[in-house]
mmCIF file of N, CA, C and O in Angstrom:
data_model
loop_
_atom_site.group_PDB
_atom_site.id
_atom_site.type_symbol
_atom_site.label_atom_id
_atom_site.label_comp_id
_atom_site.label_asym_id
_atom_site.label_seq_id
_atom_site.Cartn_x
_atom_site.Cartn_y
_atom_site.Cartn_z
ATOM 1 N N MET A 1 0.837 -1.186 0.000
ATOM 2 C CA MET A 1 0.000 0.000 0.000
ATOM 3 C C MET A 1 0.881 1.248 0.000
ATOM 4 O O MET A 1 1.811 1.371 0.778
ATOM 5 N N LYS A 2 0.562 2.148 -0.844
ATOM 6 C CA LYS A 2 1.304 3.402 -0.944
ATOM 7 C C LYS A 2 0.651 4.433 -0.033
ATOM 8 O O LYS A 2 -0.532 4.726 -0.171
ATOM 9 N N LEU A 3 1.411 4.953 0.947
ATOM 10 C CA LEU A 3 0.842 5.898 1.916
ATOM 11 C C LEU A 3 0.394 7.197 1.246
ATOM 12 O O LEU A 3 -0.696 7.674 1.460
ATOM 13 N N MET A 4 1.229 7.746 0.429
ATOM 14 C CA MET A 4 0.908 9.021 -0.195
ATOM 15 C C MET A 4 0.291 8.787 -1.571
ATOM 16 O O MET A 4 0.894 9.047 -2.605
ATOM 17 N N ASP A 5 -0.868 8.258 -1.569
ATOM 18 C CA ASP A 5 -1.612 7.983 -2.793
ATOM 19 C C ASP A 5 -1.986 9.300 -3.469
ATOM 20 O O ASP A 5 -2.157 10.320 -2.814
ATOM 21 N N ASP A 6 -2.118 9.262 -4.790
ATOM 22 C CA ASP A 6 -2.476 10.470 -5.536
ATOM 23 C C ASP A 6 -3.858 10.991 -5.163
ATOM 24 O O ASP A 6 -4.152 12.167 -5.361
ATOM 25 N N SER A 7 -4.704 10.122 -4.635
ATOM 26 C CA SER A 7 -6.060 10.549 -4.283
ATOM 27 C C SER A 7 -6.102 11.347 -2.977
ATOM 28 O O SER A 7 -7.099 11.975 -2.664
ATOM 29 N N ILE A 8 -5.004 11.318 -2.236
ATOM 30 C CA ILE A 8 -4.944 12.058 -0.966
ATOM 31 C C ILE A 8 -4.551 13.506 -1.262
ATOM 32 O O ILE A 8 -3.576 13.757 -1.958
ATOM 33 N N THR A 9 -5.304 14.431 -0.735
ATOM 34 C CA THR A 9 -5.010 15.847 -0.969
ATOM 35 C C THR A 9 -3.848 16.309 -0.099
ATOM 36 O O THR A 9 -3.465 15.648 0.864
ATOM 37 N N PHE A 10 -3.309 17.452 -0.433
ATOM 38 C CA PHE A 10 -2.211 18.044 0.324
ATOM 39 C C PHE A 10 -2.626 18.261 1.781
ATOM 40 O O PHE A 10 -1.865 17.978 2.705
ATOM 41 N N ARG A 11 -3.849 18.726 1.980
ATOM 42 C CA ARG A 11 -4.356 18.977 3.333
ATOM 43 C C ARG A 11 -4.438 17.679 4.141
ATOM 44 O O ARG A 11 -4.084 17.648 5.320
ATOM 45 N N GLN A 12 -4.887 16.601 3.491
ATOM 46 C CA GLN A 12 -4.979 15.310 4.172
ATOM 47 C C GLN A 12 -3.593 14.785 4.524
ATOM 48 O O GLN A 12 -3.393 14.226 5.596
ATOM 49 N N LYS A 13 -2.619 14.984 3.622
ATOM 50 C CA LYS A 13 -1.246 14.548 3.905
ATOM 51 C C LYS A 13 -0.715 15.273 5.136
ATOM 52 O O LYS A 13 -0.102 14.670 6.011
ATOM 53 N N ASN A 14 -0.948 16.581 5.202
ATOM 54 C CA ASN A 14 -0.490 17.350 6.362
ATOM 55 C C ASN A 14 -1.144 16.872 7.647
ATOM 56 O O ASN A 14 -0.500 16.814 8.693
ATOM 57 N N LEU A 15 -2.419 16.547 7.574
ATOM 58 C CA LEU A 15 -3.131 16.047 8.747
ATOM 59 C C LEU A 15 -2.537 14.723 9.231
ATOM 60 O O LEU A 15 -2.339 14.519 10.425
ATOM 61 N N VAL A 16 -2.223 13.834 8.294
ATOM 62 C CA VAL A 16 -1.606 12.544 8.642
ATOM 63 C C VAL A 16 -0.255 12.772 9.307
ATOM 64 O O VAL A 16 0.057 12.191 10.341
ATOM 65 N N ILE A 17 0.550 13.664 8.731
ATOM 66 C CA ILE A 17 1.879 13.946 9.289
ATOM 67 C C ILE A 17 1.761 14.532 10.695
ATOM 68 O O ILE A 17 2.469 14.118 11.614
ATOM 69 N N LYS A 18 0.843 15.478 10.889
ATOM 70 C CA LYS A 18 0.648 16.075 12.216
ATOM 71 C C LYS A 18 0.177 15.032 13.223
ATOM 72 O O LYS A 18 0.597 15.040 14.376
ATOM 73 N N SER A 19 -0.679 14.130 12.796
ATOM 74 C CA SER A 19 -1.178 13.076 13.682
ATOM 75 C C SER A 19 -0.046 12.157 14.120
ATOM 76 O O SER A 19 0.039 11.776 15.283
ATOM 77 N N LEU A 20 0.825 11.802 13.175
ATOM 78 C CA LEU A 20 1.957 10.935 13.512
ATOM 79 C C LEU A 20 2.898 11.626 14.486
ATOM 80 O O LEU A 20 3.394 11.009 15.428
ATOM 81 N N ARG A 21 3.124 12.930 14.293
ATOM 82 C CA ARG A 21 3.969 13.691 15.228
ATOM 83 C C ARG A 21 3.337 13.715 16.613
ATOM 84 O O ARG A 21 4.014 13.579 17.620
ATOM 85 N N TYR A 22 2.032 13.911 16.661
ATOM 86 C CA TYR A 22 1.336 13.962 17.941
ATOM 87 C C TYR A 22 1.457 12.632 18.659
ATOM 88 O O TYR A 22 1.719 12.584 19.857
ATOM 89 N N MET A 23 1.264 11.534 17.910
ATOM 90 C CA MET A 23 1.343 10.204 18.519
ATOM 91 C C MET A 23 2.742 9.949 19.064
ATOM 92 O O MET A 23 2.904 9.406 20.154
ATOM 93 N N GLU A 24 3.761 10.348 18.313
ATOM 94 C CA GLU A 24 5.139 10.156 18.755
ATOM 95 C C GLU A 24 5.424 10.987 20.007
ATOM 96 O O GLU A 24 6.031 10.514 20.963
ATOM 97 N N ARG A 25 4.960 12.219 20.028
ATOM 98 C CA ARG A 25 5.141 13.087 21.195
ATOM 99 C C ARG A 25 4.426 12.489 22.404
ATOM 100 O O ARG A 25 4.959 12.466 23.508
ATOM 101 N N HIS A 26 3.220 11.987 22.191
ATOM 102 C CA HIS A 26 2.426 11.379 23.252
ATOM 103 C C HIS A 26 3.181 10.191 23.874
ATOM 104 O O HIS A 26 3.255 10.061 25.093
ATOM 105 N N LYS A 27 3.783 9.355 23.023
ATOM 106 C CA LYS A 27 4.554 8.198 23.505
ATOM 107 C C LYS A 27 5.742 8.648 24.340
ATOM 108 O O LYS A 27 6.043 8.057 25.380
ATOM 109 N N LYS A 28 6.439 9.679 23.878
ATOM 110 C CA LYS A 28 7.621 10.163 24.605
ATOM 111 C C LYS A 28 7.242 10.755 25.962
ATOM 112 O O LYS A 28 7.953 10.558 26.947
ATOM 113 N N ILE A 29 6.135 11.473 26.025
ATOM 114 C CA ILE A 29 5.695 12.034 27.301
ATOM 115 C C ILE A 29 5.310 10.907 28.255
ATOM 116 O O ILE A 29 5.657 10.938 29.442
ATOM 117 N N ASN A 30 4.624 9.881 27.740
ATOM 118 C CA ASN A 30 4.291 8.720 28.573
ATOM 119 C C ASN A 30 5.554 8.046 29.095
ATOM 120 O O ASN A 30 5.622 7.657 30.263
ATOM 121 N N GLN A 31 6.547 7.910 28.240
ATOM 122 C CA GLN A 31 7.809 7.287 28.640
ATOM 123 C C GLN A 31 8.474 8.101 29.748
ATOM 124 O O GLN A 31 8.948 7.548 30.743
ATOM 125 N N TYR A 32 8.503 9.412 29.592
ATOM 126 C CA TYR A 32 9.089 10.286 30.604
ATOM 127 C C TYR A 32 8.344 10.136 31.937
ATOM 128 O O TYR A 32 8.956 10.031 32.994
ATOM 129 N N CYS A 33 7.022 10.113 31.871
ATOM 130 C CA CYS A 33 6.214 9.978 33.089
ATOM 131 C C CYS A 33 6.464 8.634 33.770
ATOM 132 O O CYS A 33 6.559 8.569 34.999
ATOM 133 N N ASP A 34 6.573 7.574 32.978
ATOM 134 C CA ASP A 34 6.846 6.250 33.543
ATOM 135 C C ASP A 34 8.200 6.218 34.240
ATOM 136 O O ASP A 34 8.336 5.661 35.326
ATOM 137 N N GLU A 35 9.203 6.823 33.593
ATOM 138 C CA GLU A 35 10.553 6.823 34.163
ATOM 139 C C GLU A 35 10.629 7.655 35.440
ATOM 140 O O GLU A 35 11.370 7.323 36.356
ATOM 141 N N SER A 36 9.863 8.725 35.506
ATOM 142 C CA SER A 36 9.898 9.570 36.700
ATOM 143 C C SER A 36 8.782 9.216 37.685
ATOM 144 O O SER A 36 8.631 9.879 38.705
ATOM 145 N N GLU A 37 8.024 8.168 37.349
ATOM 146 C CA GLU A 37 6.929 7.665 38.190
ATOM 147 C C GLU A 37 5.919 8.754 38.534
ATOM 148 O O GLU A 37 5.517 8.923 39.684
ATOM 149 N N LYS A 38 5.544 9.509 37.520
ATOM 150 C CA LYS A 38 4.550 10.566 37.677
ATOM 151 C C LYS A 38 3.472 10.389 36.613
ATOM 152 O O LYS A 38 3.712 9.788 35.573
ATOM 153 N N GLY A 39 2.322 10.965 36.875
ATOM 154 C CA GLY A 39 1.278 11.029 35.867
ATOM 155 C C GLY A 39 1.393 12.336 35.115
ATOM 156 O O GLY A 39 2.095 13.255 35.533
ATOM 157 N N TRP A 40 0.681 12.443 33.999
ATOM 158 C CA TRP A 40 0.720 13.669 33.203
ATOM 159 C C TRP A 40 0.336 14.875 34.043
ATOM 160 O O TRP A 40 0.938 15.928 33.927
ATOM 161 N N THR A 41 -0.656 14.713 34.896
ATOM 162 C CA THR A 41 -1.155 15.841 35.690
ATOM 163 C C THR A 41 -0.222 16.205 36.831
ATOM 164 O O THR A 41 -0.360 17.274 37.420
ATOM 165 N N GLU A 42 0.727 15.328 37.148
ATOM 166 C CA GLU A 42 1.664 15.594 38.238
ATOM 167 C C GLU A 42 2.904 16.354 37.778
ATOM 168 O O GLU A 42 3.714 16.770 38.604
ATOM 169 N N LEU A 43 3.063 16.532 36.472
ATOM 170 C CA LEU A 43 4.224 17.275 35.970
ATOM 171 C C LEU A 43 4.066 18.750 36.321
ATOM 172 O O LEU A 43 2.983 19.309 36.194
ATOM 173 N N SER A 44 5.156 19.364 36.750
ATOM 174 C CA SER A 44 5.104 20.799 37.010
ATOM 175 C C SER A 44 5.059 21.537 35.674
ATOM 176 O O SER A 44 5.377 20.972 34.624
ATOM 177 N N PHE A 45 4.673 22.792 35.716
ATOM 178 C CA PHE A 45 4.617 23.584 34.488
ATOM 179 C C PHE A 45 5.986 23.638 33.822
ATOM 180 O O PHE A 45 6.103 23.480 32.611
ATOM 181 N N ASP A 46 7.034 23.859 34.620
ATOM 182 C CA ASP A 46 8.391 23.955 34.072
ATOM 183 C C ASP A 46 8.832 22.639 33.434
ATOM 184 O O ASP A 46 9.443 22.634 32.371
ATOM 185 N N GLU A 47 8.523 21.523 34.106
ATOM 186 C CA GLU A 47 8.865 20.211 33.561
ATOM 187 C C GLU A 47 8.173 19.981 32.215
ATOM 188 O O GLU A 47 8.799 19.565 31.248
ATOM 189 N N ALA A 48 6.887 20.251 32.178
ATOM 190 C CA ALA A 48 6.110 20.044 30.955
ATOM 191 C C ALA A 48 6.595 20.964 29.843
ATOM 192 O O ALA A 48 6.755 20.530 28.698
ATOM 193 N N ASN A 49 6.865 22.205 30.166
ATOM 194 C CA ASN A 49 7.336 23.180 29.184
ATOM 195 C C ASN A 49 8.676 22.758 28.595
ATOM 196 O O ASN A 49 8.875 22.796 27.379
ATOM 197 N N THR A 50 9.591 22.340 29.442
ATOM 198 C CA THR A 50 10.907 21.888 28.991
ATOM 199 C C THR A 50 10.781 20.650 28.113
ATOM 200 O O THR A 50 11.414 20.551 27.062
ATOM 201 N N LEU A 51 9.943 19.723 28.531
ATOM 202 C CA LEU A 51 9.737 18.491 27.771
ATOM 203 C C LEU A 51 9.170 18.778 26.383
ATOM 204 O O LEU A 51 9.652 18.241 25.388
ATOM 205 N N ILE A 52 8.202 19.656 26.306
ATOM 206 C CA ILE A 52 7.604 20.016 25.013
ATOM 207 C C ILE A 52 8.647 20.670 24.107
ATOM 208 O O ILE A 52 8.720 20.381 22.911
ATOM 209 N N ARG A 53 9.470 21.552 24.662
ATOM 210 C CA ARG A 53 10.520 22.201 23.854
ATOM 211 C C ARG A 53 11.496 21.170 23.287
ATOM 212 O O ARG A 53 11.895 21.259 22.125
ATOM 213 N N ILE A 54 11.886 20.213 24.121
ATOM 214 C CA ILE A 54 12.804 19.162 23.668
ATOM 215 C C ILE A 54 12.146 18.345 22.559
ATOM 216 O O ILE A 54 12.761 18.071 21.530
ATOM 217 N N LEU A 55 10.900 17.961 22.760
ATOM 218 C CA LEU A 55 10.204 17.144 21.763
ATOM 219 C C LEU A 55 10.008 17.895 20.457
ATOM 220 O O LEU A 55 10.053 17.296 19.381
ATOM 221 N N ASP A 56 9.805 19.201 20.524
ATOM 222 C CA ASP A 56 9.637 19.994 19.309
ATOM 223 C C ASP A 56 10.915 20.041 18.464
ATOM 224 O O ASP A 56 10.852 20.248 17.264
ATOM 225 N N LYS A 57 12.057 19.848 19.098
ATOM 226 C CA LYS A 57 13.329 19.900 18.386
ATOM 227 C C LYS A 57 13.755 18.542 17.837
ATOM 228 O O LYS A 57 14.775 18.453 17.162
ATOM 229 N N MET A 58 12.978 17.498 18.115
ATOM 230 C CA MET A 58 13.361 16.163 17.671
ATOM 231 C C MET A 58 13.224 16.011 16.160
ATOM 232 O O MET A 58 12.457 16.726 15.526
ATOM 233 N N PRO A 59 13.969 15.054 15.577
ATOM 234 C CA PRO A 59 14.066 14.953 14.125
ATOM 235 C C PRO A 59 12.775 14.664 13.365
ATOM 236 O O PRO A 59 12.736 14.883 12.169
ATOM 237 N N TRP A 60 11.731 14.162 13.993
ATOM 238 C CA TRP A 60 10.534 13.866 13.209
ATOM 239 C C TRP A 60 9.828 15.129 12.753
ATOM 240 O O TRP A 60 8.937 15.105 11.939
ATOM 241 N N GLN A 61 10.222 16.283 13.264
ATOM 242 C CA GLN A 61 9.596 17.548 12.880
ATOM 243 C C GLN A 61 9.880 17.904 11.448
ATOM 244 O O GLN A 61 10.855 17.847 10.895
#
């Protein structure tokens, strides 16, 4: 199966790419929470902000 089929519009391709980035970010945040034995809601603002900045700089962007 070809992911980027000709029938898929540019807008749909962007949506797929954004969804994949979101899923990858979600996995990394879960991994961080598991390693630090915290839940998402237990992260401090500074911790969450720093984590998001790091994830935004990762190569899948």
